[in-house]
CSV table of C-alpha atoms and ligand atoms in Angstrom, one decimal:
chain,number,residue,atom,x,y,z
A,1,UNK,CA,-14.1,43.9,-58.9
A,2,UNK,CA,-11.5,41.1,-59.2
A,3,UNK,CA,-8.0,41.1,-57.8
A,4,UNK,CA,-5.3,38.7,-59.0
A,5,UNK,CA,-2.5,37.0,-57.2
A,6,UNK,CA,0.1,39.8,-57.3
A,7,UNK,CA,-2.5,42.3,-56.1
A,8,UNK,CA,-3.2,40.0,-53.1
A,9,UNK,CA,0.3,39.0,-52.2
A,10,UNK,CA,0.7,40.1,-48.6
A,11,UNK,CA,-0.9,42.4,-46.0
A,12,UNK,CA,0.4,45.7,-47.6
A,13,UNK,CA,-1.0,44.8,-51.0
A,14,UNK,CA,-4.3,43.7,-49.5
A,15,UNK,CA,-4.6,47.0,-47.7
A,16,UNK,CA,-4.1,48.8,-51.1
A,17,UNK,CA,-6.8,46.6,-52.6
A,18,UNK,CA,-9.2,47.3,-49.6
A,19,UNK,CA,-8.7,51.0,-50.3
A,20,UNK,CA,-9.5,50.7,-54.0
A,21,UNK,CA,-12.7,48.8,-53.0
A,22,UNK,CA,-13.6,51.3,-50.4
A,23,UNK,CA,-13.3,54.1,-52.8
A,24,UNK,CA,-15.8,52.4,-55.2
A,25,UNK,CA,-18.2,52.0,-52.4
A,26,UNK,CA,-17.8,55.6,-51.4
A,27,UNK,CA,-18.6,56.6,-55.0
A,28,UNK,CA,-22.0,55.0,-54.4
A,29,UNK,CA,-21.5,51.5,-55.9
A,30,UNK,CA,-22.6,48.2,-54.3
A,31,UNK,CA,-19.5,46.0,-54.6
A,32,UNK,CA,-18.8,42.3,-54.8
A,33,UNK,CA,-15.1,41.4,-54.9
A,34,UNK,CA,-13.6,38.2,-56.2
A,35,UNK,CA,-10.0,37.4,-55.1
A,36,UNK,CA,-7.2,35.1,-56.2
A,37,UNK,CA,-4.8,33.4,-53.8
A,38,UNK,CA,-1.5,35.2,-53.1
A,39,UNK,CA,0.9,35.1,-56.0
A,40,UNK,CA,2.8,31.7,-56.0
A,41,UNK,CA,0.5,30.1,-53.5
A,42,UNK,CA,-1.5,28.0,-55.9
A,43,UNK,CA,1.8,26.7,-57.4
A,44,UNK,CA,3.0,25.8,-53.9
A,45,UNK,CA,-0.2,23.9,-53.2
A,46,UNK,CA,-0.1,22.0,-56.5
A,47,UNK,CA,3.5,20.9,-55.6
A,48,UNK,CA,2.3,19.5,-52.3
A,49,UNK,CA,-0.3,17.4,-54.1
A,50,UNK,CA,2.4,16.1,-56.5
A,51,UNK,CA,4.7,15.2,-53.6
A,52,UNK,CA,1.8,13.5,-51.7
A,53,UNK,CA,0.8,11.4,-54.7
A,54,UNK,CA,2.1,11.9,-58.3
A,55,UNK,CA,-1.1,10.3,-59.6
A,56,UNK,CA,-3.3,12.5,-57.3
A,57,UNK,CA,-7.1,12.3,-57.1
A,58,UNK,CA,-8.4,15.5,-58.7
A,59,UNK,CA,-11.1,15.8,-56.1
A,60,UNK,CA,-8.6,15.9,-53.3
A,61,UNK,CA,-6.3,18.2,-55.3
A,62,UNK,CA,-9.3,20.6,-55.4
A,63,UNK,CA,-9.6,20.5,-51.6
A,64,UNK,CA,-6.0,21.5,-51.3
A,65,UNK,CA,-5.6,24.2,-54.1
A,66,UNK,CA,-8.9,25.9,-53.3
A,67,UNK,CA,-7.6,26.8,-49.9
A,68,UNK,CA,-5.4,29.7,-51.2
A,69,UNK,CA,-8.4,31.8,-52.1
A,70,UNK,CA,-10.1,31.0,-48.7
A,71,UNK,CA,-7.2,32.7,-47.0
A,72,UNK,CA,-7.2,35.9,-49.1
A,73,UNK,CA,-11.0,36.3,-49.0
A,74,UNK,CA,-11.0,36.2,-45.2
A,75,UNK,CA,-8.0,38.6,-45.1
A,76,UNK,CA,-9.6,41.1,-47.4
A,77,UNK,CA,-12.8,41.1,-45.4
A,78,UNK,CA,-10.8,41.6,-42.2
A,79,UNK,CA,-8.8,44.5,-43.8
A,80,UNK,CA,-12.0,46.2,-45.1
A,81,UNK,CA,-13.5,45.9,-41.6
A,82,UNK,CA,-10.3,47.5,-40.2
A,83,UNK,CA,-11.0,50.4,-42.5
A,84,UNK,CA,-14.5,50.7,-41.1
A,85,UNK,CA,-16.4,49.0,-44.0
A,86,UNK,CA,-19.0,46.3,-43.5
A,87,UNK,CA,-17.7,43.3,-45.3
A,88,UNK,CA,-18.0,39.5,-45.2
A,89,UNK,CA,-16.6,36.5,-47.1
A,90,UNK,CA,-18.8,34.1,-49.1
A,91,UNK,CA,-17.0,30.8,-49.8
A,92,UNK,CA,-17.9,28.9,-53.0
A,93,UNK,CA,-19.9,26.3,-51.1
A,94,UNK,CA,-21.7,29.0,-49.1
A,95,UNK,CA,-23.4,30.8,-52.0
A,96,UNK,CA,-23.1,28.2,-53.6
A,97,UNK,CA,-21.3,28.5,-56.9
A,98,UNK,CA,-22.5,25.3,-58.6
A,99,UNK,CA,-20.2,23.6,-61.1
A,100,UNK,CA,-20.0,20.3,-62.9
A,101,UNK,CA,-17.9,17.6,-61.3
A,102,UNK,CA,-14.9,17.9,-63.7
A,103,UNK,CA,-12.4,18.4,-60.9
A,104,UNK,CA,-9.5,20.7,-61.5
A,105,UNK,CA,-11.2,22.1,-64.6
A,106,UNK,CA,-14.8,22.4,-63.6
A,107,UNK,CA,-17.3,24.6,-65.4
A,108,UNK,CA,-19.7,27.0,-63.6
A,109,UNK,CA,-23.4,26.2,-63.8
A,110,UNK,CA,-25.6,28.2,-61.6
A,111,UNK,CA,-24.8,30.8,-58.9
A,112,UNK,CA,-27.4,31.4,-56.2
A,113,UNK,CA,-27.1,35.1,-55.7
A,114,UNK,CA,-30.1,35.8,-53.4
A,115,UNK,CA,-28.3,36.1,-50.1
A,116,UNK,CA,-25.4,37.9,-51.8
A,117,UNK,CA,-27.7,40.6,-53.2
A,118,UNK,CA,-29.5,41.0,-49.9
A,119,UNK,CA,-26.2,41.5,-48.1
A,120,UNK,CA,-24.9,43.9,-50.7
A,121,UNK,CA,-28.1,45.9,-50.5
A,122,UNK,CA,-27.6,46.2,-46.8
A,123,UNK,CA,-24.3,47.9,-47.4
A,124,UNK,CA,-22.0,45.0,-46.9
A,125,UNK,CA,-19.1,44.4,-49.3
A,126,UNK,CA,-19.2,40.8,-50.5
A,127,UNK,CA,-15.8,39.1,-50.8
A,128,UNK,CA,-15.8,35.9,-52.8
A,129,UNK,CA,-12.8,33.5,-53.3
A,130,UNK,CA,-12.3,33.0,-57.0
A,131,UNK,CA,-11.3,29.7,-58.6
A,132,UNK,CA,-13.6,27.5,-56.4
A,133,UNK,CA,-17.1,26.0,-56.6
A,134,UNK,CA,-19.3,23.1,-55.5
A,135,UNK,CA,-20.2,20.0,-57.5
A,136,UNK,CA,-23.6,18.4,-57.4
A,137,UNK,CA,-22.5,15.9,-54.9
A,138,UNK,CA,-21.3,18.7,-52.6
A,139,UNK,CA,-17.5,18.4,-53.2
A,140,UNK,CA,-15.2,21.4,-53.7
A,141,UNK,CA,-14.2,22.0,-57.3
A,142,UNK,CA,-11.7,24.4,-58.9
A,143,UNK,CA,-12.0,25.9,-62.4
A,144,UNK,CA,-8.6,25.4,-63.9
A,145,UNK,CA,-5.5,27.7,-63.6
A,146,UNK,CA,-6.3,31.4,-63.9
A,147,UNK,CA,-10.0,30.5,-63.1
A,148,UNK,CA,-10.6,33.5,-60.8
A,149,UNK,CA,-11.2,35.6,-63.9
A,150,UNK,CA,-14.1,33.3,-64.8
A,151,UNK,CA,-15.4,33.4,-61.2
A,152,UNK,CA,-15.6,37.1,-61.4
A,153,UNK,CA,-17.4,37.2,-64.7
A,154,UNK,CA,-19.8,34.6,-63.5
A,155,UNK,CA,-20.6,36.5,-60.3
A,156,UNK,CA,-21.0,39.7,-62.3
A,157,UNK,CA,-23.5,37.9,-64.6
A,158,UNK,CA,-25.4,36.4,-61.7
A,159,UNK,CA,-25.9,39.7,-59.9
A,160,UNK,CA,-26.4,41.7,-63.0
A,161,UNK,CA,-23.4,43.9,-62.3
A,162,UNK,CA,-22.9,47.1,-64.3
A,163,UNK,CA,-19.3,46.1,-64.9
A,164,UNK,CA,-16.7,43.5,-64.1
A,165,UNK,CA,-13.3,45.2,-63.3
A,166,UNK,CA,-10.4,42.8,-63.5
A,167,UNK,CA,-7.5,44.4,-61.5
A,168,UNK,CA,-4.1,42.9,-62.3
A,169,UNK,CA,-0.4,43.8,-62.3
A,170,UNK,CA,-0.5,45.5,-65.7
A,171,UNK,CA,-2.7,48.4,-66.6
A,172,UNK,CA,-4.6,46.7,-69.4
A,173,UNK,CA,-4.5,44.4,-72.4
A,174,UNK,CA,-1.4,45.2,-74.6
A,175,UNK,CA,-0.6,44.4,-78.2
A,176,UNK,CA,1.6,41.6,-76.7
A,177,UNK,CA,2.9,40.7,-73.2
A,178,UNK,CA,4.5,43.9,-72.0
A,179,UNK,CA,7.0,41.9,-70.0
A,180,UNK,CA,8.4,40.4,-73.2
A,181,UNK,CA,8.2,43.5,-75.5
A,182,UNK,CA,8.9,46.9,-73.9
A,183,UNK,CA,7.4,48.6,-76.9
A,184,UNK,CA,4.0,46.8,-76.6
A,185,UNK,CA,1.1,49.3,-76.8
A,186,UNK,CA,-1.9,49.4,-74.4
A,187,UNK,CA,-5.2,48.8,-76.2
A,188,UNK,CA,-8.0,51.1,-75.1
A,189,UNK,CA,-10.6,48.7,-76.5
A,190,UNK,CA,-10.5,45.1,-77.7
A,191,UNK,CA,-13.5,43.1,-79.0
A,192,UNK,CA,-14.7,39.9,-77.2
A,193,UNK,CA,-13.9,37.9,-80.3
A,194,UNK,CA,-10.3,39.2,-80.4
A,195,UNK,CA,-9.7,38.8,-76.7
A,196,UNK,CA,-11.1,35.3,-76.8
A,197,UNK,CA,-8.7,34.4,-79.6
A,198,UNK,CA,-5.8,36.1,-77.8
A,199,UNK,CA,-6.5,34.3,-74.5
A,200,UNK,CA,-6.9,31.0,-76.2
A,201,UNK,CA,-3.5,31.2,-77.9
A,202,UNK,CA,-1.6,32.2,-74.7
A,203,UNK,CA,-2.3,35.8,-73.5
A,204,UNK,CA,-2.9,34.8,-69.9
A,205,UNK,CA,-4.0,38.3,-68.8
A,206,UNK,CA,-7.6,36.8,-68.9
A,207,UNK,CA,-8.6,33.1,-68.7
A,208,UNK,CA,-10.2,32.0,-72.0
A,209,UNK,CA,-13.4,30.9,-70.4
A,210,UNK,CA,-13.9,34.2,-68.6
A,211,UNK,CA,-14.0,35.9,-72.0
A,212,UNK,CA,-16.4,33.4,-73.6
A,213,UNK,CA,-18.7,33.7,-70.6
A,214,UNK,CA,-18.6,37.5,-70.7
A,215,UNK,CA,-19.4,37.4,-74.4
A,216,UNK,CA,-22.3,35.0,-73.9
A,217,UNK,CA,-23.7,36.8,-70.9
A,218,UNK,CA,-23.0,40.3,-72.2
A,219,UNK,CA,-20.9,41.3,-69.2
A,220,UNK,CA,-18.9,44.5,-69.5
A,221,UNK,CA,-15.3,43.7,-68.7
A,222,UNK,CA,-12.5,46.1,-68.0
A,223,UNK,CA,-8.9,45.2,-67.3
A,224,UNK,CA,-6.9,47.6,-65.2
A,225,UNK,CA,-4.0,47.8,-62.7
A,226,UNK,CA,-4.3,47.6,-58.9
A,227,UNK,CA,-0.9,49.2,-58.7
A,228,UNK,CA,-2.0,52.8,-59.0
A,229,UNK,CA,-1.8,55.7,-56.6
A,230,UNK,CA,-4.8,56.3,-54.4
A,231,UNK,CA,-5.7,59.5,-56.0
A,232,UNK,CA,-5.4,58.2,-59.6
A,233,UNK,CA,-8.3,58.3,-62.1
A,234,UNK,CA,-11.3,56.4,-60.9
A,235,UNK,CA,-12.2,53.2,-62.8
A,236,UNK,CA,-15.1,55.0,-64.6
A,237,UNK,CA,-12.8,56.8,-66.9
A,238,UNK,CA,-11.3,53.9,-68.7
A,239,UNK,CA,-7.7,53.9,-67.3
A,240,UNK,CA,-7.4,50.3,-68.5
A,241,UNK,CA,-8.8,48.3,-71.4
A,242,UNK,CA,-12.5,47.8,-72.1
A,243,UNK,CA,-13.7,44.6,-73.8
A,244,UNK,CA,-16.4,45.6,-76.2
A,245,UNK,CA,-18.6,44.1,-78.9
A,246,UNK,CA,-17.8,44.5,-82.5
A,247,UNK,CA,-20.8,46.9,-83.0
A,248,UNK,CA,-19.7,49.0,-80.0
A,249,UNK,CA,-16.2,49.3,-81.5
A,250,UNK,CA,-17.6,50.5,-84.8
A,251,UNK,CA,-19.6,53.1,-83.0
A,252,UNK,CA,-16.4,54.4,-81.3
A,253,UNK,CA,-15.1,55.2,-84.7
A,254,UNK,CA,-11.6,54.0,-83.9
A,255,UNK,CA,-9.1,53.4,-86.6
A,256,UNK,CA,-9.0,49.6,-86.9
A,257,UNK,CA,-5.6,48.0,-86.8
A,258,UNK,CA,-4.9,45.0,-89.1
A,259,UNK,CA,-3.4,43.1,-86.2
A,260,UNK,CA,-4.7,43.4,-82.6
A,261,UNK,CA,-2.1,41.4,-80.8
A,262,UNK,CA,0.6,38.7,-80.7
A,263,UNK,CA,0.7,35.9,-78.2
A,264,UNK,CA,3.1,33.2,-77.3
A,265,UNK,CA,2.4,29.8,-75.7
A,266,UNK,CA,5.1,27.6,-74.4
A,267,UNK,CA,2.7,25.0,-73.0
A,268,UNK,CA,2.5,22.8,-76.1
A,269,UNK,CA,4.5,19.8,-77.1
A,270,UNK,CA,5.1,18.4,-80.6
A,271,UNK,CA,4.6,14.7,-81.5
A,272,UNK,CA,5.7,13.1,-84.7
A,273,UNK,CA,4.6,9.6,-85.8
A,274,UNK,CA,6.7,8.3,-88.6
A,275,UNK,CA,5.7,6.0,-91.4
A,276,UNK,CA,2.0,6.0,-90.8
A,277,UNK,CA,0.2,4.0,-93.5
A,278,UNK,CA,-1.1,6.5,-96.1
A,279,UNK,CA,-4.7,5.2,-96.4
A,280,UNK,CA,-8.2,6.2,-95.5
A,281,UNK,CA,-8.9,6.0,-91.7
A,282,UNK,CA,-5.2,6.1,-90.7
A,283,UNK,CA,-5.4,9.5,-88.9
A,284,UNK,CA,-8.7,8.5,-87.3
A,285,UNK,CA,-7.0,5.7,-85.5
A,286,UNK,CA,-4.5,8.3,-84.1
A,287,UNK,CA,-6.8,11.1,-83.0
A,288,UNK,CA,-9.8,8.9,-81.9
A,289,UNK,CA,-8.1,7.6,-78.8
A,290,UNK,CA,-6.6,11.0,-77.9
A,291,UNK,CA,-10.0,12.6,-78.1
A,292,UNK,CA,-11.4,9.8,-75.9
A,293,UNK,CA,-8.7,10.5,-73.3
A,294,UNK,CA,-9.7,14.2,-73.3
A,295,UNK,CA,-6.4,15.3,-74.8
A,296,UNK,CA,-6.8,18.4,-77.0
A,297,UNK,CA,-4.9,18.2,-80.3
A,298,UNK,CA,-4.1,21.6,-81.7
A,299,UNK,CA,-1.9,21.9,-84.8
A,300,UNK,CA,-1.8,19.0,-87.2
A,301,UNK,CA,0.3,18.3,-90.3
A,302,UNK,CA,0.2,15.3,-92.5
A,303,UNK,CA,3.3,15.3,-94.7
A,304,UNK,CA,3.3,14.4,-98.3
A,305,UNK,CA,3.3,10.6,-98.6
A,306,UNK,CA,6.7,8.9,-99.0
A,307,UNK,CA,7.3,5.8,-101.1
A,308,UNK,CA,5.6,2.6,-100.1
A,309,UNK,CA,2.3,4.3,-99.1
A,310,UNK,CA,3.6,5.9,-95.9
A,311,UNK,CA,3.5,9.3,-94.4
A,312,UNK,CA,4.6,11.2,-91.3
A,313,UNK,CA,2.0,12.8,-89.1
A,314,UNK,CA,3.0,15.8,-86.8
A,315,UNK,CA,0.7,17.4,-84.2
A,316,UNK,CA,0.8,19.3,-80.9
A,317,UNK,CA,-0.8,18.5,-77.5
A,318,UNK,CA,-0.7,20.4,-74.2
A,319,UNK,CA,2.7,19.7,-72.5
A,320,UNK,CA,0.9,18.5,-69.4
A,321,UNK,CA,-0.7,15.8,-71.5
A,322,UNK,CA,2.4,14.7,-73.5
A,323,UNK,CA,3.3,11.8,-71.3
A,324,UNK,CA,-0.3,10.4,-71.4
A,325,UNK,CA,-0.5,10.9,-75.1
A,326,UNK,CA,2.8,9.1,-75.6
A,327,UNK,CA,1.7,6.2,-73.5
A,328,UNK,CA,-1.6,6.0,-75.2
A,329,UNK,CA,-0.2,6.0,-78.7
A,330,UNK,CA,2.5,3.6,-77.7
A,331,UNK,CA,-0.2,1.1,-76.7
A,332,UNK,CA,-1.9,1.6,-80.1
A,333,UNK,CA,1.3,1.1,-82.2
A,334,UNK,CA,0.1,-2.0,-83.9
A,335,UNK,CA,-3.4,-0.7,-84.6
A,336,UNK,CA,-2.1,2.7,-86.0
A,337,UNK,CA,0.9,1.0,-87.8
A,338,UNK,CA,3.5,3.8,-87.3
A,339,UNK,CA,7.2,3.2,-87.0
A,340,UNK,CA,8.5,5.6,-84.5
A,341,UNK,CA,7.2,8.3,-82.1
A,342,UNK,CA,9.3,11.4,-81.7
A,343,UNK,CA,8.4,14.1,-79.2
A,344,UNK,CA,9.6,17.6,-78.5
A,345,UNK,CA,8.5,19.6,-75.4
A,346,UNK,CA,10.8,22.5,-76.3
A,347,UNK,CA,8.5,24.3,-78.8
A,348,UNK,CA,6.4,27.4,-78.6
A,349,UNK,CA,3.4,28.5,-80.5
A,350,UNK,CA,3.4,32.2,-81.7
A,351,UNK,CA,0.1,33.6,-82.9
A,352,UNK,CA,-0.9,36.9,-84.5
A,353,UNK,CA,-4.6,37.8,-84.0
A,354,UNK,CA,-6.7,40.5,-85.7
A,355,UNK,CA,-10.2,40.8,-87.1
A,356,UNK,CA,-8.7,43.0,-89.8
A,357,UNK,CA,-7.2,39.9,-91.5
A,358,UNK,CA,-10.7,38.7,-92.5
A,359,UNK,CA,-10.5,41.3,-95.3
A,360,UNK,CA,-6.8,41.6,-95.9
A,361,UNK,CA,-4.4,39.3,-97.7
A,362,UNK,CA,-0.8,39.0,-96.8
A,363,UNK,CA,-0.8,38.7,-93.0
A,364,UNK,CA,0.6,35.2,-93.0
A,365,UNK,CA,3.2,36.1,-95.7
A,366,UNK,CA,4.5,39.0,-93.6
A,367,UNK,CA,4.8,36.6,-90.6
A,368,UNK,CA,6.7,33.9,-92.5
A,369,UNK,CA,9.0,36.5,-94.2
A,370,UNK,CA,9.8,38.3,-90.9
A,371,UNK,CA,10.7,35.0,-89.1
A,372,UNK,CA,12.7,33.7,-92.1
A,373,UNK,CA,14.8,37.0,-92.1
A,374,UNK,CA,15.8,36.2,-88.5
A,375,UNK,CA,16.6,32.5,-89.3
A,376,UNK,CA,13.7,31.3,-87.2
A,377,UNK,CA,12.4,27.9,-88.5
A,378,UNK,CA,8.7,27.2,-88.7
A,379,UNK,CA,7.8,23.7,-87.7
A,380,UNK,CA,4.0,23.8,-88.1
A,381,UNK,CA,1.3,26.3,-89.1
A,382,UNK,CA,-2.4,26.7,-88.4
A,383,UNK,CA,-4.9,29.4,-89.2
A,384,UNK,CA,-8.4,30.5,-88.4
A,385,UNK,CA,-10.4,33.4,-89.8
A,386,UNK,CA,-8.7,35.9,-87.4
A,387,UNK,CA,-5.5,34.2,-86.4
A,388,UNK,CA,-2.2,32.7,-87.8
A,389,UNK,CA,-0.1,30.5,-85.6
A,390,UNK,CA,3.3,29.0,-86.1
A,391,UNK,CA,5.3,26.5,-84.0
A,392,UNK,CA,8.9,27.3,-83.4
A,393,UNK,CA,11.8,26.4,-81.1
A,394,UNK,CA,11.0,27.5,-77.6
A,395,UNK,CA,14.4,29.3,-77.2
A,396,UNK,CA,13.3,31.7,-80.0
A,397,UNK,CA,10.0,32.7,-78.4
A,398,UNK,CA,11.0,36.2,-77.2
A,399,UNK,CA,12.9,37.0,-80.4
A,400,UNK,CA,10.0,35.9,-82.6
A,401,UNK,CA,7.4,38.0,-80.7
A,402,UNK,CA,9.6,41.1,-80.9
A,403,UNK,CA,10.4,40.6,-84.6
A,404,UNK,CA,6.7,40.2,-85.4
A,405,UNK,CA,5.7,43.2,-83.3
A,406,UNK,CA,8.0,45.3,-85.4
A,407,UNK,CA,7.1,43.7,-88.7
A,408,UNK,CA,3.4,44.5,-88.2
A,409,UNK,CA,4.4,48.1,-87.2
A,410,UNK,CA,2.9,47.8,-83.8
A,411,UNK,CA,5.8,49.2,-81.8
A,412,UNK,CA,5.1,52.2,-79.6
A,413,UNK,CA,7.1,55.2,-80.6
A,414,UNK,CA,7.0,57.2,-77.4
A,415,UNK,CA,8.6,54.6,-75.2
A,416,UNK,CA,12.1,53.5,-74.8
A,417,UNK,CA,12.8,50.0,-76.0
B,1,LIG,P1,-3.4,37.9,-62.1
B,1,LIG,O1,-2.7,37.2,-61.1
B,1,LIG,O2,-3.8,39.3,-61.8
B,1,LIG,O3,-4.6,37.1,-62.6
B,1,LIG,P2,-1.9,37.1,-64.5
B,1,LIG,O4,-0.4,36.8,-64.2
B,1,LIG,O5,-2.8,35.9,-64.6
B,1,LIG,O6,-2.4,38.1,-63.3
B,1,LIG,O7,-2.0,37.9,-65.8
B,1,LIG,C1,-1.4,39.2,-65.9
B,1,LIG,C2,-0.1,39.0,-66.8
B,1,LIG,O8,-0.5,38.6,-68.1
B,1,LIG,C3,0.7,40.2,-67.0
B,1,LIG,O9,1.6,40.3,-65.9
B,1,LIG,C4,1.4,39.9,-68.3
B,1,LIG,O10,2.8,39.5,-68.1
B,1,LIG,C5,0.6,38.8,-68.9
B,1,LIG,N1,0.2,39.1,-70.3
B,1,LIG,C6,0.3,38.2,-71.3
B,1,LIG,N2,-0.1,38.8,-72.5
B,1,LIG,C7,-0.6,40.0,-72.2
B,1,LIG,C8,-1.2,41.1,-72.9
B,1,LIG,N3,-1.4,41.0,-74.2
B,1,LIG,N4,-1.5,42.2,-72.3
B,1,LIG,C9,-1.2,42.4,-71.0
B,1,LIG,N5,-0.7,41.4,-70.2
B,1,LIG,C10,-0.3,40.2,-70.8
B,2,LIG,N1,-5.1,31.0,-57.9
B,2,LIG,C1,-5.5,30.3,-59.1
B,2,LIG,C2,-4.3,30.1,-60.0
B,2,LIG,O1,-3.2,30.5,-59.7
B,2,LIG,C3,-6.7,31.0,-59.8
B,2,LIG,C4,-6.4,32.4,-60.2
B,2,LIG,O2,-5.5,33.1,-59.6
B,2,LIG,O3,-7.0,32.9,-61.1
B,2,LIG,O4,-4.5,29.5,-61.0
B,3,LIG,MG1,-4.7,35.4,-64.0
């Protein structure tokens, strides 16, 4: 069972969580719980790091930001004990949860689950802080924002759990963020492939890595709400969303929708390099150094060449890396041979995702038409087998998501707008 930040925000909420956990144990399950820091706490800690040193050492950043989960894991163990349950916390370094040494974005390697399993078998509820691990040289690492989802899936895989229940502040995965579109519909099932694509284009309900790990390790993941009444349906009867394999979904004989979901991501920034020489190797000199600096380039457009053998190149990078990208490209101005660098951090990427589009034409056309009818300008486009993404002005994010949700006939009919 994993509980996110809102579920852990304060004593009252933690008591609610403890009761949900206790009920699962009473139903006969052995339980390991992974917890997030209290909502807002990780942001607060990140800010302290920035104030202390704007060019902070990621290893020390990890020492600071991992502390939020240490607090909540201890508090949940205490609260469970107050309810009469046997419980103890297992910090990342105590198990340990081994990771690589990529501080602030570490990847989980191995988890030693022996002591954990022994304690669970003895009737103790194991409470594990999410987000944190231990590098080979015994330093604390963290897994990147939203990483507690990944901790939970990794622990579930390590102990061979029957299921990994991700409790959050919404009761499942919706066709789009229910906080943006009131008419979003809850999905009973979503495939790993679709969830992976949705997460990677901005549906932060699950961290992308948690989905790829679950897919690789075959972990059954369910997303559900911790904000339910104590006597509500137990987790076994799918009150939330189950992540399933493609074959499993076929077996369920569900009517397959063309589009599964729509996601928005405001954390990208646009870069335009003007008057780049239009010759072989030119773009390699742009993207080579960015790759070396570990900056992920997402959408790319090379415009039709102008006169005099020149062309404009447009692409997007994560907003957090914009300054670094700009500095790096500035230093390579001569080598690349561009004229000007223009950047825009006020953009958003809107994506529609669905396995159904593998076999259906017209998905992109519907998207472009719907946006055009509302006067929303498209600045860049990218596609994959099951996704179409467009880049637009950030101010039009909510409007675009709503318009597309209606255009693909996904609006719920039984709810007020
Ligand atoms: P937690 O703290 O529990 O990890 P998060 O804030 O990370 O919670 O993720 C839950 C949030 O994800 C929801 O409150 C919702 O606003 C957002 N969200 C974005 N896209 C979706 C979606 N398609 N379905 C459900 N929630 C979504
Ligand atoms: N507390 C961490 C964060 O806010 C990890 C998590 O909650 O998943 O990013
Ligand atoms: Mg989260």
